[in-house]
XYZ file of C-alpha atoms in Angstrom:
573
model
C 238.150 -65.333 -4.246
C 241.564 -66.666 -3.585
C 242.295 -70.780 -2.984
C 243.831 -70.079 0.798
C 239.736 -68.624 1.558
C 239.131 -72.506 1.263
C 241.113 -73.788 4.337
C 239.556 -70.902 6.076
C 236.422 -72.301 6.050
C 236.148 -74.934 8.645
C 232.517 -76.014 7.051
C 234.643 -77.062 4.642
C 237.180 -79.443 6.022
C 239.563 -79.191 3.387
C 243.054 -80.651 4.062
C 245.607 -78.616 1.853
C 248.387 -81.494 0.307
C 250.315 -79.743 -2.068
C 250.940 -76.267 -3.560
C 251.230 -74.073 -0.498
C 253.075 -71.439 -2.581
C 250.243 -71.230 -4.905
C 247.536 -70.249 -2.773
C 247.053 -66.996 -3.518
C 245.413 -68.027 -7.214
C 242.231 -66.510 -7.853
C 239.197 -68.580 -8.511
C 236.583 -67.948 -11.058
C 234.282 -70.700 -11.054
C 233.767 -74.056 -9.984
C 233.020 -77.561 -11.859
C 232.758 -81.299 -10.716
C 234.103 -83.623 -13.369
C 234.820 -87.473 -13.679
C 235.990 -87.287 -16.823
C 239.024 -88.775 -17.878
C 239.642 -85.648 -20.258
C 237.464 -82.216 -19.289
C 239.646 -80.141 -20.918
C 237.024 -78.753 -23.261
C 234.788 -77.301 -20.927
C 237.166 -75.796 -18.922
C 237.664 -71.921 -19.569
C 240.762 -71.286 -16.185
C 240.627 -70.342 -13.156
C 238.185 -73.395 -11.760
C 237.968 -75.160 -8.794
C 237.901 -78.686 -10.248
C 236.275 -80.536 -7.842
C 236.679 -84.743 -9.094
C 235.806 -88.573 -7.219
C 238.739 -90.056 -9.147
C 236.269 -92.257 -11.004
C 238.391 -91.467 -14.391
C 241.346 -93.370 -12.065
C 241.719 -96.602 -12.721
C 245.525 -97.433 -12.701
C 248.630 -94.850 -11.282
C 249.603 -93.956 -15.094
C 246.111 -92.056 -15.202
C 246.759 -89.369 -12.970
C 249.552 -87.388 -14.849
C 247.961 -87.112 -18.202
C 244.998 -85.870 -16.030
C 246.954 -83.396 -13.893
C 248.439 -82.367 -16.961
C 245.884 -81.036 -19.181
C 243.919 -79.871 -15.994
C 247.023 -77.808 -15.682
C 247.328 -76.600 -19.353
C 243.492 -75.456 -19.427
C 244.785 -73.076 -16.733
C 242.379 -74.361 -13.193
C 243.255 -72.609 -10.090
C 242.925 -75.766 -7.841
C 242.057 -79.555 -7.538
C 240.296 -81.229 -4.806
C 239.702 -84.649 -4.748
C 237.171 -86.569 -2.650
C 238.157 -89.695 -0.404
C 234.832 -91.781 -0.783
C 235.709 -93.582 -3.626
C 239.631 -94.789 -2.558
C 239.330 -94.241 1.315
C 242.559 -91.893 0.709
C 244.047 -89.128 -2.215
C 246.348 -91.516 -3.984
C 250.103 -90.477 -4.141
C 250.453 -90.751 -7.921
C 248.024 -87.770 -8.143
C 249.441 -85.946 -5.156
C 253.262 -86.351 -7.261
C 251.365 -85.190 -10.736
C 250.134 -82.664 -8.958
C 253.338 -81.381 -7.393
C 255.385 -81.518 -10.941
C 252.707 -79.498 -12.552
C 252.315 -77.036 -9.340
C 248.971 -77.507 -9.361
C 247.344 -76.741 -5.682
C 245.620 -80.225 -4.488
C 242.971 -80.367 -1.425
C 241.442 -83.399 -0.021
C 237.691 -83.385 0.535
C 236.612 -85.778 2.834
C 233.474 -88.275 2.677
C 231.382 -86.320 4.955
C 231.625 -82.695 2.904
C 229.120 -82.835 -0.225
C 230.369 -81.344 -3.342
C 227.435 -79.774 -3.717
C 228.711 -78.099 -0.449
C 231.748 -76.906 -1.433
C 230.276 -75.969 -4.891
C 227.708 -73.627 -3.475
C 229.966 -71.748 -1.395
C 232.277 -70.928 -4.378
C 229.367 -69.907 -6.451
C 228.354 -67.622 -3.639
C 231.279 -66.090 -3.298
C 232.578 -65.497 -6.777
C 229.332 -64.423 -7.324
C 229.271 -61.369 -4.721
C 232.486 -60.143 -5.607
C 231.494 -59.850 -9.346
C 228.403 -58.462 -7.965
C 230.857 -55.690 -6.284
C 233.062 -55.501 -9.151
C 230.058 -55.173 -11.496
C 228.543 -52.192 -9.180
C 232.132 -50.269 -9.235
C 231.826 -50.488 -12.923
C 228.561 -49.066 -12.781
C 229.373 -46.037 -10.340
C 232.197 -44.980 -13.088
C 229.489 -45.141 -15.719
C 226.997 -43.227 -14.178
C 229.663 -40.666 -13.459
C 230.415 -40.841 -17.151
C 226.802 -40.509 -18.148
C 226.108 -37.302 -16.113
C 229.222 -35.420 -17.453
C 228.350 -36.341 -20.973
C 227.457 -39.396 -23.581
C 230.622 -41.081 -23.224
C 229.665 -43.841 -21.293
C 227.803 -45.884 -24.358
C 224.447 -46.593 -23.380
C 222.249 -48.877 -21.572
C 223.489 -51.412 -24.132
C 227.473 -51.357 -22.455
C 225.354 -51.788 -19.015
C 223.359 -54.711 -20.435
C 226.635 -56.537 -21.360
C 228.281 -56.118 -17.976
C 225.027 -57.927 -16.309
C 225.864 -60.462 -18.773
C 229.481 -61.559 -19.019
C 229.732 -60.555 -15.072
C 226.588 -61.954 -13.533
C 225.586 -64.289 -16.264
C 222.119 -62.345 -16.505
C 219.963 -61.702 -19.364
C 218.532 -58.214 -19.288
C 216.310 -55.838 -21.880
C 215.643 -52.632 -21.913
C 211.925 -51.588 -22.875
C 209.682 -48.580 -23.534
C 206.002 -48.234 -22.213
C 204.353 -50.148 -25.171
C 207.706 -53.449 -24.678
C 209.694 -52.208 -27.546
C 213.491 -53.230 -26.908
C 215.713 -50.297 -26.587
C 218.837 -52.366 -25.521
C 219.937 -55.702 -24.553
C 219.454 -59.236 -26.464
C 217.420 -59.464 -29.552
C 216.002 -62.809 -28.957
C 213.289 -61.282 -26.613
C 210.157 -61.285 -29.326
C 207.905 -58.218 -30.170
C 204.919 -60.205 -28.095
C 207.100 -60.897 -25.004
C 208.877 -57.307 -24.693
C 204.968 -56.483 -25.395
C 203.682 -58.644 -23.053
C 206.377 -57.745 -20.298
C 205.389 -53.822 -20.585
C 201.715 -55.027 -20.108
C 202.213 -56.879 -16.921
C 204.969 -53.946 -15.364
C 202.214 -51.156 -16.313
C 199.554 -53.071 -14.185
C 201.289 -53.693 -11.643
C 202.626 -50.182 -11.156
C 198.732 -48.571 -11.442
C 198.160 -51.385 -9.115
C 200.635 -49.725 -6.793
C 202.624 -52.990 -6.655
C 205.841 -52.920 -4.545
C 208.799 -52.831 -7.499
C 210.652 -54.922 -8.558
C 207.578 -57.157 -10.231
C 208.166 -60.824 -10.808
C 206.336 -62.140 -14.204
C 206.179 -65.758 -15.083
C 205.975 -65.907 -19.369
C 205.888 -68.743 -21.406
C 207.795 -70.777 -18.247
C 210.530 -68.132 -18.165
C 210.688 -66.059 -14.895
C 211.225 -62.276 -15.271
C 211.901 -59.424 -12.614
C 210.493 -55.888 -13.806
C 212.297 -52.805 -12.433
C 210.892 -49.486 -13.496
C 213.512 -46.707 -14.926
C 212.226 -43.206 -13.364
C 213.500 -39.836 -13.897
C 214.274 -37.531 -11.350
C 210.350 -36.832 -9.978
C 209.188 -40.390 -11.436
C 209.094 -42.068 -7.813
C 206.379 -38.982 -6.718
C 203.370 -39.662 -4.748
C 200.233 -41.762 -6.256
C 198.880 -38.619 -8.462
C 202.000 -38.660 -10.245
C 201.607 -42.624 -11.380
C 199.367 -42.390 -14.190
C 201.151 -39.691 -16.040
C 204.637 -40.798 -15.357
C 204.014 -44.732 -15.989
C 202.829 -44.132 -19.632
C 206.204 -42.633 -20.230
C 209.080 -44.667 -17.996
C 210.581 -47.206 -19.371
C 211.653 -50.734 -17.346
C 214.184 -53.051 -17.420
C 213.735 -56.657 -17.588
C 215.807 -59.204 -16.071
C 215.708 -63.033 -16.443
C 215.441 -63.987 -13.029
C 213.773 -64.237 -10.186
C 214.481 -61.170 -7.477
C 213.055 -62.740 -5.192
C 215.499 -64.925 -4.615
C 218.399 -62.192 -4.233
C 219.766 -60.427 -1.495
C 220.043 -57.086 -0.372
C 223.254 -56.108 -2.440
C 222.279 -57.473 -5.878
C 218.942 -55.554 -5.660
C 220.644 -52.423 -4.818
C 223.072 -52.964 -7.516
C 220.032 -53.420 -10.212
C 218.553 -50.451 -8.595
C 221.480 -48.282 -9.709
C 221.535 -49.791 -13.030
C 218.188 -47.916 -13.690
C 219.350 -44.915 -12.284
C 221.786 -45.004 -15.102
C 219.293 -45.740 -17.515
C 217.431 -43.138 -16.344
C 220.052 -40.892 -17.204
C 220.101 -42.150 -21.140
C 216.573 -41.561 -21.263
C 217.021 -38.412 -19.979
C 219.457 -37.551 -22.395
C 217.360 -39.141 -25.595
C 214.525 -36.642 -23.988
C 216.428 -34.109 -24.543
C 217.598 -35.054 -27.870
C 213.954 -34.566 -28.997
C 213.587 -31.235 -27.746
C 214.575 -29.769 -31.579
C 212.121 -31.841 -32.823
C 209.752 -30.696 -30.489
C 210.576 -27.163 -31.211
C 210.105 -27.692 -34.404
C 206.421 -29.103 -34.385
C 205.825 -26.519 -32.143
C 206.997 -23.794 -34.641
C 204.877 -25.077 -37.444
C 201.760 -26.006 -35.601
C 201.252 -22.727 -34.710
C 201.776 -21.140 -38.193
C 199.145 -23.780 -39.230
C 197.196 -22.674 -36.329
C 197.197 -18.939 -37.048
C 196.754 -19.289 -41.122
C 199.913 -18.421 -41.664
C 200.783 -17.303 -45.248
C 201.448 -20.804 -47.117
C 205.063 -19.273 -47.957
C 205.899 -19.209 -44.271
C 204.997 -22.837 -43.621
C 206.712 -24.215 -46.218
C 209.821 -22.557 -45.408
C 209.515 -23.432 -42.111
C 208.868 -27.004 -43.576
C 211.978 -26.735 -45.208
C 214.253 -26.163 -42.209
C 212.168 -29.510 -40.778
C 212.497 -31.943 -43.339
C 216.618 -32.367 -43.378
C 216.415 -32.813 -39.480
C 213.357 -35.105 -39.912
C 214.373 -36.794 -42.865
C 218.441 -36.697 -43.272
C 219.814 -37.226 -46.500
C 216.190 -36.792 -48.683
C 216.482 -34.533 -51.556
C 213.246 -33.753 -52.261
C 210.746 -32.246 -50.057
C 208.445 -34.860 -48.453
C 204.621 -34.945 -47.926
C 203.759 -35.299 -44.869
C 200.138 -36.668 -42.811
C 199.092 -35.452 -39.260
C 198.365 -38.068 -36.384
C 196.343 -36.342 -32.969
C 196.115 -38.028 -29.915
C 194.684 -37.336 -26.701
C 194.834 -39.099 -23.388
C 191.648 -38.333 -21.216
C 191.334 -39.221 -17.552
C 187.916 -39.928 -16.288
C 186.847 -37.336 -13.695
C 188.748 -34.671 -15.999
C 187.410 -31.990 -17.798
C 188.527 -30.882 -21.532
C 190.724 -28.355 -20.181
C 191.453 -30.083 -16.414
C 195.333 -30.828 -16.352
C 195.313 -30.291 -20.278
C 199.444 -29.204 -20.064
C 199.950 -32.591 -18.170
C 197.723 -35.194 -20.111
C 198.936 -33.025 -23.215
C 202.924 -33.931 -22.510
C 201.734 -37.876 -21.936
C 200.163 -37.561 -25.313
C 203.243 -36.238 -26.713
C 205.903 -39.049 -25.159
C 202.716 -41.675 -26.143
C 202.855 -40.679 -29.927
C 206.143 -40.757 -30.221
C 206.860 -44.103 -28.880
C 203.215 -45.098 -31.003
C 205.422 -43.588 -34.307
C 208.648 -44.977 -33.804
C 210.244 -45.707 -36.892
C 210.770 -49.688 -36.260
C 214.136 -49.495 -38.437
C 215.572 -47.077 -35.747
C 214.306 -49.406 -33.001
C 217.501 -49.945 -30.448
C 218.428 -46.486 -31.211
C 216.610 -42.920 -31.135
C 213.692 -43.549 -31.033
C 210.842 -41.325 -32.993
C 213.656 -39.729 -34.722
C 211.472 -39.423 -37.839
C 208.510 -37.517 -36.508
C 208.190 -34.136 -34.251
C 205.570 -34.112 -32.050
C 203.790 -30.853 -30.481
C 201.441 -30.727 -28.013
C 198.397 -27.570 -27.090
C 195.048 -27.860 -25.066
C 195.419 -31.473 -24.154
C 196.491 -32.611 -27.757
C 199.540 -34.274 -29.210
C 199.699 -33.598 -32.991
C 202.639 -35.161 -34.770
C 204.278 -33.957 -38.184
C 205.180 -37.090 -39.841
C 207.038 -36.532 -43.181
C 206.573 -39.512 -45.484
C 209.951 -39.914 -47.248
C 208.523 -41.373 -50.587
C 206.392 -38.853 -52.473
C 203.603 -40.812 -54.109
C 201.913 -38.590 -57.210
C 198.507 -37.233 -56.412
C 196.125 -38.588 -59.078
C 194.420 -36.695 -61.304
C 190.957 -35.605 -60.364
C 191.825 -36.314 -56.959
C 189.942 -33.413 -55.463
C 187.198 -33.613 -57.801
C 183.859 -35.274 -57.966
C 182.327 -37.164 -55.154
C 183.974 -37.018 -51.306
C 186.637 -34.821 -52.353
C 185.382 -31.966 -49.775
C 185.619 -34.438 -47.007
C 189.849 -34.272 -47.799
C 192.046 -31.913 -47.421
C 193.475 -30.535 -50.367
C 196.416 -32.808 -51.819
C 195.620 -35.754 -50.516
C 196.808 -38.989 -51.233
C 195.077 -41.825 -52.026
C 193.981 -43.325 -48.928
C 195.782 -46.741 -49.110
C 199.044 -44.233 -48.801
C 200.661 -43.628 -45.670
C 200.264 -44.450 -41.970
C 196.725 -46.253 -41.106
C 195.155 -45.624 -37.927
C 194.677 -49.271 -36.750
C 197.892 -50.739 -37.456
C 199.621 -47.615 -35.710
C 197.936 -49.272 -32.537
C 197.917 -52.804 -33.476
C 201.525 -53.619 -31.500
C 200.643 -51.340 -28.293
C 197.039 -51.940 -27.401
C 198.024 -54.204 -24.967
C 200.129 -52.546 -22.951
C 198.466 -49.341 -23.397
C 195.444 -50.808 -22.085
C 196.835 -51.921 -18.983
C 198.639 -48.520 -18.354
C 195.049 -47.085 -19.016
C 193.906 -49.348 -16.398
C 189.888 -48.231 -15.560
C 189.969 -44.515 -16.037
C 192.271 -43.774 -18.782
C 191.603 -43.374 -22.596
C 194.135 -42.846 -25.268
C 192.220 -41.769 -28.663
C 194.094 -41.476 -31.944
C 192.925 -39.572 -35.210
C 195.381 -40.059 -38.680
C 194.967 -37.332 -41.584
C 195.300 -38.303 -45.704
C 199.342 -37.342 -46.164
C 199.867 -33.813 -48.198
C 202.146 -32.705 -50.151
C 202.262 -28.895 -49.645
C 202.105 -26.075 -46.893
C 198.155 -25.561 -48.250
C 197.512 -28.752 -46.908
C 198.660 -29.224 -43.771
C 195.666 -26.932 -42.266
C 192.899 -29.384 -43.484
C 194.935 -32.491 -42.763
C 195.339 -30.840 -39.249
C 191.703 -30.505 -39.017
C 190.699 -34.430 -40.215
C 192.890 -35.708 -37.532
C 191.262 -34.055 -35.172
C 187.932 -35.244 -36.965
C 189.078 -38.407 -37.357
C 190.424 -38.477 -33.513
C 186.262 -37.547 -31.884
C 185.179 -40.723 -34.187
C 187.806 -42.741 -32.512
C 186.149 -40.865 -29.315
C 183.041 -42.246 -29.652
C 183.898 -45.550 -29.945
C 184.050 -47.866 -26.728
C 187.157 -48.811 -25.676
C 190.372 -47.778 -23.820
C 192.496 -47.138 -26.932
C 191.591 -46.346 -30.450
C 192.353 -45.094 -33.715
C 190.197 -43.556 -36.284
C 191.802 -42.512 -39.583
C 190.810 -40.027 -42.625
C 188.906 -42.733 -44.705
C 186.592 -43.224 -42.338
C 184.598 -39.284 -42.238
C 183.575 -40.148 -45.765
C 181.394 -42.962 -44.462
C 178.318 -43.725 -42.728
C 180.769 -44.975 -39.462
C 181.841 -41.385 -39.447
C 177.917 -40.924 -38.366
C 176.904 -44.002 -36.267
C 179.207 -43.360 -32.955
C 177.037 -39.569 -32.588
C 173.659 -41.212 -32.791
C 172.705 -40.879 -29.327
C 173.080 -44.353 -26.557
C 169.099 -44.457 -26.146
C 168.549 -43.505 -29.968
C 170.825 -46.734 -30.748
C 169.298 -49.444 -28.401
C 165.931 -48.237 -29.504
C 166.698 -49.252 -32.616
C 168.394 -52.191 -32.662
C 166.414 -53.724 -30.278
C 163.146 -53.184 -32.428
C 165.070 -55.513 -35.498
C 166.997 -57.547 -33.274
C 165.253 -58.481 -30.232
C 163.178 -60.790 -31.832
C 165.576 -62.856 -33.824
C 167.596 -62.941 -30.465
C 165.192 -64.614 -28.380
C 164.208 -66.857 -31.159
C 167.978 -67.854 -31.254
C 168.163 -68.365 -27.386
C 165.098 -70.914 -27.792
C 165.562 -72.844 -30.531
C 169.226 -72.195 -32.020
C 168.532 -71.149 -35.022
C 171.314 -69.059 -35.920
C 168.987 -66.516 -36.911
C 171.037 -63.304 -36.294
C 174.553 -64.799 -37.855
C 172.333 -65.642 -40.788
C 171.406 -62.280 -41.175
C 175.004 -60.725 -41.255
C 176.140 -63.549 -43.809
C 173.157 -62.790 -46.078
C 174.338 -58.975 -46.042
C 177.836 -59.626 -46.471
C 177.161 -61.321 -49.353
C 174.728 -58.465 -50.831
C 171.642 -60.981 -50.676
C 173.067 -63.568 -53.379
C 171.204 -66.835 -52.003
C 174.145 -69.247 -53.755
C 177.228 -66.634 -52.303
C 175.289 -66.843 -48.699
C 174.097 -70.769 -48.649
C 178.037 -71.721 -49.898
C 179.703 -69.158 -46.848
C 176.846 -70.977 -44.257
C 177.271 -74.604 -45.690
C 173.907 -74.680 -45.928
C 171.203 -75.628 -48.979
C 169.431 -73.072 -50.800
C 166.485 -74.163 -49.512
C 167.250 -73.743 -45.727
C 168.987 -70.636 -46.348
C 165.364 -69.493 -47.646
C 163.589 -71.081 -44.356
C 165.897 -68.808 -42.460
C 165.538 -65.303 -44.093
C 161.778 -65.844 -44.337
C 161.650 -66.713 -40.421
C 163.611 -62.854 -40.195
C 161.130 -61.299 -41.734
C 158.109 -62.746 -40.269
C 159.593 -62.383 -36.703
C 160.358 -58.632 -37.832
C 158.126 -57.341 -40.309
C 160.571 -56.623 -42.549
C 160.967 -57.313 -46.475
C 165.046 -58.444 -46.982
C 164.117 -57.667 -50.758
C 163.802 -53.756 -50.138
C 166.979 -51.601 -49.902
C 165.885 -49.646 -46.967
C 165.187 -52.705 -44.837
C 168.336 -54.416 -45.745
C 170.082 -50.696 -44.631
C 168.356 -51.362 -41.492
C 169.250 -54.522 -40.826
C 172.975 -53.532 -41.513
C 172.810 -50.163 -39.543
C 171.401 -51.984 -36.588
C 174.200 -54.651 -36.986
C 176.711 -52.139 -36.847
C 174.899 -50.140 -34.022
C 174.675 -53.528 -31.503
């Protein structure tokens, strides 16, 4: 915006009083100031708009005019409420120091003259910003010159002053700002997957923690499709997040934010196809596994994986198997298995992303395959830890595949999930369920077969369980919770309302805290003292209670088999 736009702007009323010649000064911003030195928040090219409070006697207006001058403003205007008139002494200064001069007269607001500026500075960056982003796009599609959605991200910021992340499915931060936290980018990818199975007209406005944010989803080519497409495609696009509210824009910012996903769109593109060797890879060796393969063949094939997997590691790595499955309800096992299958697939990866590569390519430690509805990821484990001695003897040791690490070691099934439940579960929505099964880490090609199969054991426990997303992992089919989710629905509330029933409508009538009781006193293997100190209660009433259990259910809390099925029908409720 040049200083001459401002006399053409009869809502203005400017009156022009020095610096003709230097009209054609551009103006970057604008700021009102009274102070008798602003200097130090001026960065050039302002409109300095001023009441001449800071005047008091002629000799202030040149050292005023002067350091206005030598912080580099385009323009001065000074308002005639306070003296009736601009006062020659600043007219001269200005003159010597060639520093344009408009009066503003009583009956034009600042704030008038103010929000023009902004408006107009603001469109042409706007324009500026969205030429810059038409030569990057151009720059993405012919190759990965352009830099990534992080040289995007900047522009929005030093241009248009806006804040603006980058975020997978489950709200971890692929580029912008790192202040945004782990629960907000979380939080964010919650609220955009909702409102996307909700069929919500983009972008979406979120209000978080009194900070407003605009949610624009980053589709590939076919990710705008019909309806039937949405709950594939929105487990897998990612979104961009902007500090503001789009509501309040016009037509040309949102189309400019619109094409600043299209060129996201293309870096996800291109990190999709980055993973394709990876892919390949998993593919390769899940079918050797598949087929029983000489052990020979998979671990040479093993070999070529590792250095891609695991750059730099000079030893071979063991490695532990994670299956997941997405299921739809109204969906057979094998209806749409290739498409739920490939959700799977971009769902694990994102689920395994190494969080030191986070910001950069992400899942680059871990190749994912998919077959018959399943994604089963190779994860190499870059630290081999020693398998103990005796390890695959004595009790249990049939229930593990051969190799197996202790079962502290490795990935754990619930704290794979623990950062993307909530999003997940909104993506999910009502008729989605994402189940996840994690084998004991090997450390050889004869391994990988049973590992294979105890994630997929481990992944129909997590199956069983209620819930739109869970995890089951390899310590848990040694265990009586591998059993409990296959007892059948009637079987279970049979049972457990035959113990519990009673001490729950003796709780509902008198409060008697019969049934938390009951848990304490098993959790603390029947030791009265253990119990009665965990309760805060005496002894004595701790007694009162347990005896009122047994009378209202027959039952002997001094036998093993009762106490089992107490705990079994805790468990089971």
């Amino acid at each position: 915006m040049r200083l001459r736009a401002l006399l053409e702007t009869d809502a203005l009323g400017l009156r022009l009083l020095g610096g003709q010649d230097e009209l054609d000064r551009t103006i970057r911003g604008v700021m009102t100031t009274d102070l008798r030195d602003p200097s130090r928040y001026l960065s050039g090219g302002e409109l300095v708009l001023t009441g001449l409070a800071w005047r008091r006697t002629p000799e202030d207006s040149e050292p005023f005019v002067r350091l206005l001058a030598g912080a580099g403003v385009a323009g001065l205007a000074a308002g005639e409420a306070e003296l009736g008139v601009v006062p020659d002494d600043l007219v001269g200064a200005c003159a010597r120091h060639r520093l344009p001069l408009f009066a503003v007269s009583e009956s034009v607001a600042f704030a008038s003259i103010t929000e023009y500026v902004v408006r107009q500075v603001s469109g042409e960056r706007a324009g500026d910003l969205a030429a810059v982003v038409d030569r990057h796009r151009r720059l993405m599609t012919s190759g990965p010159a352009g830099g990534g959605p992080e040289v995007v991200l900047d522009l929005l910021g030093t241009d248009l002053d806006m804040r603006a992340w980058v975020l997978s499915p489950t709200g971890r931060r692929i580029a912008g700002e790192k202040p945004l936290s782990a629960a907000a980018g979380a939080a964010l990818a919650a609220e955009h997957l909702t409102a996307t199975r909700g069929e919500r007209r983009a972008p979406y406005r979120v209000e978080l923690g009194g900070t407003t944010y605009s949610l624009f989803p980053v589709r590939g080519p076919g990710g705008a499709a019909g309806a039937g497409d949405v709950r594939e495609s929105v487990l897998s696009d990612w979104l961009l997040a902007v500090e503001a509210d789009a509501g309040e824009w016009g037509a040309p910012r949102l189309d400019l934010l619109q094409g600043v996903t299209q060129l996201i769109a293309v870096e996800r593109d291109r990190r999709d196809a980055a993973r394709a060797v990876r892919r390949r890879l998993a593919q390769e060796i899940l079918e050797l596994v598949k087929s029983a393969a000489p052990p020979a063949e998979i671990a040479a094939r093993l070999r070529v994986a590792a250095p891609v997997l695991l750059p730099g590691q000079g030893t071979a790595p063991h490695w532990q198997i994670v299956v997941a499955r997405v299921d739809w309800e109204g969906e057979g096992d094998t209806a749409g298995a290739d498409g739920t299958g490939a959700v799977a697939q971009s769902l694990l990866e994102e689920i395994l992303v190494d969080p030191a590569t986070a910001g950069t390519e992400p899942g680059d430690r871990v190749a994912v395959a998919y077959a018959g509805g399943e994604a089963i990821a190779l994860v190499p484990m870059p630290t081999p830890v020693p398998v103990p001695s005796g390890a695959d003897e004595g009790a249990g040791a049939e229930a593990r595949p051969a190799d197996a690490r202790p079962a502290d070691a490795g990935l754990q099934a619930d704290a794979l999930l623990a950062a993307v439940r909530e999003p997940l579960t909104a993506g999910l929505a009502d008729d989605g369920r994402l189940t996840l099964g994690v084998s004991a880490a090997v450390h050889s090609a004869e391994g990988l077969r049973g590992a294979l199969e105890e994630a997929r054991h481990a992944r129909r426990v997590a199956a069983a369980r209620p819930g739109r997303v869970c995890a089951a992992g390899h310590h848990e089919l040694a265990s009586h919770v591998l059993l409990l989710p296959f007892v059948p629905d009637d079987v279970r509330r049979a049972f457990t309302a035959r113990l519990l029933d009673p001490l729950r409508d003796y709780d509902r009538r008198h409060r008697a805290e019969l049934v938390p009781t009951l848990e304490a006193f098993l959790a603390c293997d029947g030791s009265w003292t253990r119990c009665a100190s965990r309760l805060h209660l005496h002894v004595n009433t701790l007694r009162y209670r347990v005896g009122r259990i047994e009378q209202l259910t027959g039952r002997d809390l001094a036998r093993l088999e009762d106490k089992l099925d107490f705990f079994l029908a805790l468990r089971m409720s």
